[in-house]
Coordinates of C-alpha atoms in Angstrom, one line a residue:
M29 CA 5.9 2.7 13.8
I30 CA 5.5 -0.8 12.3
C31 CA 6.9 -3.7 14.3
L32 CA 6.9 -7.4 13.4
K33 CA 8.2 -10.0 15.9
N34 CA 8.6 -13.6 14.8
I35 CA 5.7 -13.6 12.3
V36 CA 4.9 -17.1 11.0
K37 CA 2.4 -17.6 8.2
T38 CA 1.3 -21.1 7.0
Y39 CA -1.1 -21.7 4.1
N40 CA -3.4 -24.8 4.1
K41 CA -2.4 -25.3 7.8
G42 CA -3.1 -28.9 9.0
K43 CA -3.4 -30.3 5.4
S44 CA -1.1 -32.5 3.5
N45 CA -0.2 -29.5 1.2
A46 CA 0.6 -27.1 4.1
Y47 CA 3.2 -24.5 3.2
E48 CA 5.0 -22.2 5.6
A49 CA 5.4 -18.9 3.6
L50 CA 7.0 -16.9 6.4
H51 CA 9.4 -18.3 9.0
G52 CA 9.7 -16.0 12.0
I53 CA 9.9 -12.6 10.3
S54 CA 11.0 -9.8 12.6
M55 CA 11.6 -6.2 11.5
E56 CA 10.8 -2.5 12.4
I57 CA 9.9 0.3 10.1
K58 CA 10.1 3.7 11.7
D59 CA 7.7 6.5 10.9
G60 CA 8.7 8.4 7.8
E61 CA 10.9 5.7 6.4
M62 CA 10.9 4.8 2.7
T63 CA 11.7 1.1 2.7
A64 CA 11.9 -1.5 -0.1
V65 CA 11.2 -5.2 0.5
I66 CA 13.1 -7.0 -2.3
G67 CA 13.3 -10.7 -3.2
T68 CA 12.7 -13.2 -6.0
S69 CA 9.3 -14.5 -7.0
G70 CA 7.9 -16.8 -4.3
A71 CA 10.2 -15.3 -1.6
G72 CA 7.2 -14.3 0.6
K73 CA 7.2 -10.5 -0.3
S74 CA 3.5 -10.3 -1.1
T75 CA 2.5 -12.5 1.8
L76 CA 4.4 -10.1 4.1
L77 CA 2.8 -7.0 2.5
H78 CA -0.7 -8.5 2.9
I79 CA -0.1 -9.0 6.6
L80 CA 1.3 -5.4 6.9
A81 CA -1.9 -4.2 5.1
C82 CA -4.2 -6.1 7.5
I83 CA -5.6 -8.0 4.6
D84 CA -4.2 -11.4 5.7
G85 CA -3.7 -12.8 9.2
Y86 CA -0.7 -14.7 10.6
D87 CA -0.4 -17.9 12.7
S88 CA 2.0 -16.7 15.4
G89 CA 4.1 -13.8 16.4
E90 CA 3.2 -10.1 17.0
Y91 CA 2.4 -7.3 14.7
T92 CA 1.9 -3.8 16.0
I93 CA 1.1 -0.5 14.3
D94 CA 1.8 2.6 16.5
G95 CA 1.9 0.3 19.5
E96 CA -1.5 -1.4 18.8
E97 CA -1.2 -5.2 18.3
V98 CA -3.1 -6.0 15.2
G99 CA -3.7 -9.7 16.2
R100 CA -5.7 -8.7 19.2
I101 CA -8.2 -6.4 17.6
S102 CA -11.6 -7.3 16.0
E103 CA -12.2 -7.5 12.3
K104 CA -14.2 -4.2 12.5
Q105 CA -11.3 -2.5 14.2
M106 CA -8.9 -4.0 11.7
A107 CA -11.0 -2.5 8.8
Q108 CA -10.9 0.8 10.6
V109 CA -7.0 0.6 10.7
R110 CA -6.9 -0.2 7.0
N111 CA -9.2 2.7 6.2
E112 CA -7.6 5.3 8.4
K113 CA -3.9 4.4 8.5
I114 CA -3.0 2.4 5.4
G115 CA -3.1 3.2 1.7
M116 CA -2.5 0.3 -0.7
V117 CA -1.1 0.5 -4.3
M118 CA -1.3 -2.6 -6.5
Q119 CA 0.7 -3.7 -9.6
D120 CA -2.5 -4.1 -11.6
F121 CA -3.8 -0.7 -10.4
A122 CA -7.1 -2.3 -9.2
L123 CA -9.1 0.6 -10.6
V124 CA -12.8 0.3 -11.6
D125 CA -12.9 0.3 -15.4
G126 CA -15.6 2.6 -16.7
F127 CA -15.3 4.9 -13.7
T128 CA -13.5 8.2 -14.2
A129 CA -10.3 9.0 -12.4
L130 CA -12.3 11.2 -10.0
D131 CA -14.8 8.4 -9.4
N132 CA -12.0 6.0 -8.5
V133 CA -10.4 8.4 -6.0
L134 CA -13.8 9.1 -4.4
I135 CA -14.3 5.4 -3.5
P136 CA -12.4 5.4 -0.2
L137 CA -13.8 8.8 0.7
D138 CA -17.4 7.6 0.1
F139 CA -16.8 4.6 2.4
A140 CA -15.1 6.6 5.1
G141 CA -17.0 6.8 8.4
G142 CA -16.9 8.6 11.7
K143 CA -14.8 11.7 11.9
Q144 CA -13.4 11.1 8.4
R145 CA -16.8 11.3 6.8
L146 CA -17.0 14.4 4.6
R147 CA -19.9 16.1 2.8
K148 CA -20.3 15.3 -0.9
K149 CA -18.8 18.6 -2.0
E150 CA -15.9 18.2 0.3
R151 CA -15.2 14.7 -0.9
R152 CA -15.1 15.9 -4.5
E153 CA -12.8 18.8 -3.6
K154 CA -10.5 16.4 -1.7
A155 CA -10.4 13.8 -4.5
L156 CA -9.5 16.6 -7.0
K157 CA -6.7 17.7 -4.6
M158 CA -5.3 14.2 -4.5
L159 CA -5.4 13.9 -8.3
D160 CA -3.6 17.3 -8.4
M161 CA -0.9 16.0 -6.1
V162 CA 0.0 13.2 -8.5
G163 CA -0.3 15.4 -11.6
M164 CA -3.6 13.9 -12.8
K165 CA -6.2 16.6 -12.1
E166 CA -6.7 17.4 -15.8
F167 CA -7.7 13.8 -16.3
A168 CA -10.3 13.8 -13.5
G169 CA -13.2 13.3 -15.9
K170 CA -11.6 10.7 -18.1
P171 CA -12.5 7.0 -17.8
V172 CA -9.5 5.1 -16.4
N173 CA -9.6 2.5 -19.2
N174 CA -8.6 5.3 -21.5
L175 CA -5.5 6.1 -19.5
S176 CA -1.9 4.9 -19.9
G177 CA -0.3 2.5 -17.4
G178 CA 1.6 5.3 -15.7
Q179 CA -1.5 7.5 -15.5
K180 CA -3.5 4.6 -14.0
Q181 CA -0.9 4.1 -11.4
R182 CA -1.0 7.8 -10.5
V183 CA -4.7 7.5 -10.1
A184 CA -4.2 4.4 -7.9
I185 CA -1.8 6.4 -5.7
A186 CA -4.2 9.3 -5.5
R187 CA -6.9 6.8 -4.3
A188 CA -4.5 5.3 -1.8
I189 CA -3.8 8.7 -0.1
A190 CA -7.4 9.9 -0.3
N191 CA -8.0 9.3 3.4
D192 CA -4.6 10.8 4.4
P193 CA -3.0 7.5 5.6
S194 CA 0.3 7.6 7.4
I195 CA 1.4 4.4 5.8
I196 CA 1.5 3.6 2.0
L197 CA 2.1 0.0 1.0
A198 CA 2.9 -0.7 -2.7
D199 CA 3.0 -4.2 -4.2
E200 CA 5.2 -4.2 -7.3
P201 CA 3.9 -0.7 -8.3
T202 CA 6.2 -0.4 -11.3
G203 CA 6.1 -4.0 -12.4
A204 CA 3.9 -3.3 -15.5
L205 CA 5.6 0.0 -16.4
D206 CA 8.5 0.9 -18.6
S207 CA 11.7 2.5 -17.2
A208 CA 10.8 6.1 -17.9
T209 CA 7.3 5.7 -16.4
T210 CA 8.8 3.8 -13.4
E211 CA 11.0 6.8 -12.6
E212 CA 8.0 9.1 -12.8
I213 CA 6.1 6.9 -10.3
M214 CA 9.0 6.6 -8.0
K215 CA 9.2 10.4 -7.9
V216 CA 5.6 10.5 -6.7
F217 CA 6.5 8.1 -3.9
R218 CA 9.5 10.1 -2.9
D219 CA 7.4 13.3 -2.8
L220 CA 4.9 11.6 -0.6
N221 CA 7.7 10.3 1.7
E222 CA 9.1 13.8 2.0
Q223 CA 5.6 14.9 3.2
G224 CA 6.2 12.5 6.1
R225 CA 4.4 9.4 5.0
T226 CA 5.9 5.9 5.7
I227 CA 6.3 4.1 2.4
V228 CA 6.9 0.3 2.0
I229 CA 7.5 -0.9 -1.6
V230 CA 7.6 -4.6 -2.5
T231 CA 9.7 -5.1 -5.6
H232 CA 11.9 -7.5 -7.5
D233 CA 13.6 -4.5 -9.3
P234 CA 17.0 -3.5 -7.7
A235 CA 16.7 -0.1 -9.5
V236 CA 13.5 0.6 -7.6
A237 CA 15.0 -0.6 -4.3
E238 CA 18.0 1.7 -4.7
Q239 CA 15.7 4.7 -4.6
C240 CA 14.5 3.8 -1.1
G241 CA 16.3 4.8 2.0
R242 CA 16.4 1.3 3.3
V243 CA 16.3 -2.2 1.7
I244 CA 15.1 -5.4 3.4
R245 CA 15.8 -8.6 1.4
I246 CA 13.6 -11.6 1.9
E247 CA 14.3 -15.1 0.5
D248 CA 12.4 -18.3 1.2
G249 CA 10.2 -16.6 3.8
R250 CA 13.1 -15.3 5.8
I251 CA 14.8 -11.9 6.1
V252 CA 18.4 -12.4 4.9
E253 CA 19.7 -8.8 4.7

């Protein structure tokens, strides 16, 4: 379970241009929920998501994942949490141009350590399985710069789930897609949610939010609904 209590985040703290982006955010997201975080541009959605993803820190409050307080662990342990428990999907796909779809999905598998480390053949088999789950196995050998936006996002999702994370965080994953492709991508997220994964989607699109089981609205760095 994800739990935030009174999270405050200030950029440029102590400077004349200091800006408090989050003002005491508190919320819980239970295991297996599919939740949308919705709000206008500048509301604090992405800041919140980056904290959830253990990419960015916070100034005060408490953030726990499965009972472990993120603010009390080392950077090395935080990297382990990111690699083992969290999959991230970005609006701009964040794929490596020139790499094939398969090569992109292999990246987190190649960097996995400890018990998650697989042999080369096993990593390839798993990456192909992830691509198959999102309907992209036939494009495994194709450079991602030759794929459509929707296909790129499917590859990005396959990469995000490569290490079997229990939590998938998506930052405006349909923002660059047309309505038909958006529906296809949302079906992928719903399918992953039905498999038991916790999904958090940051969006400004009410149509995307409506497809989630729960909606959290944030404005001016505060949860308002």
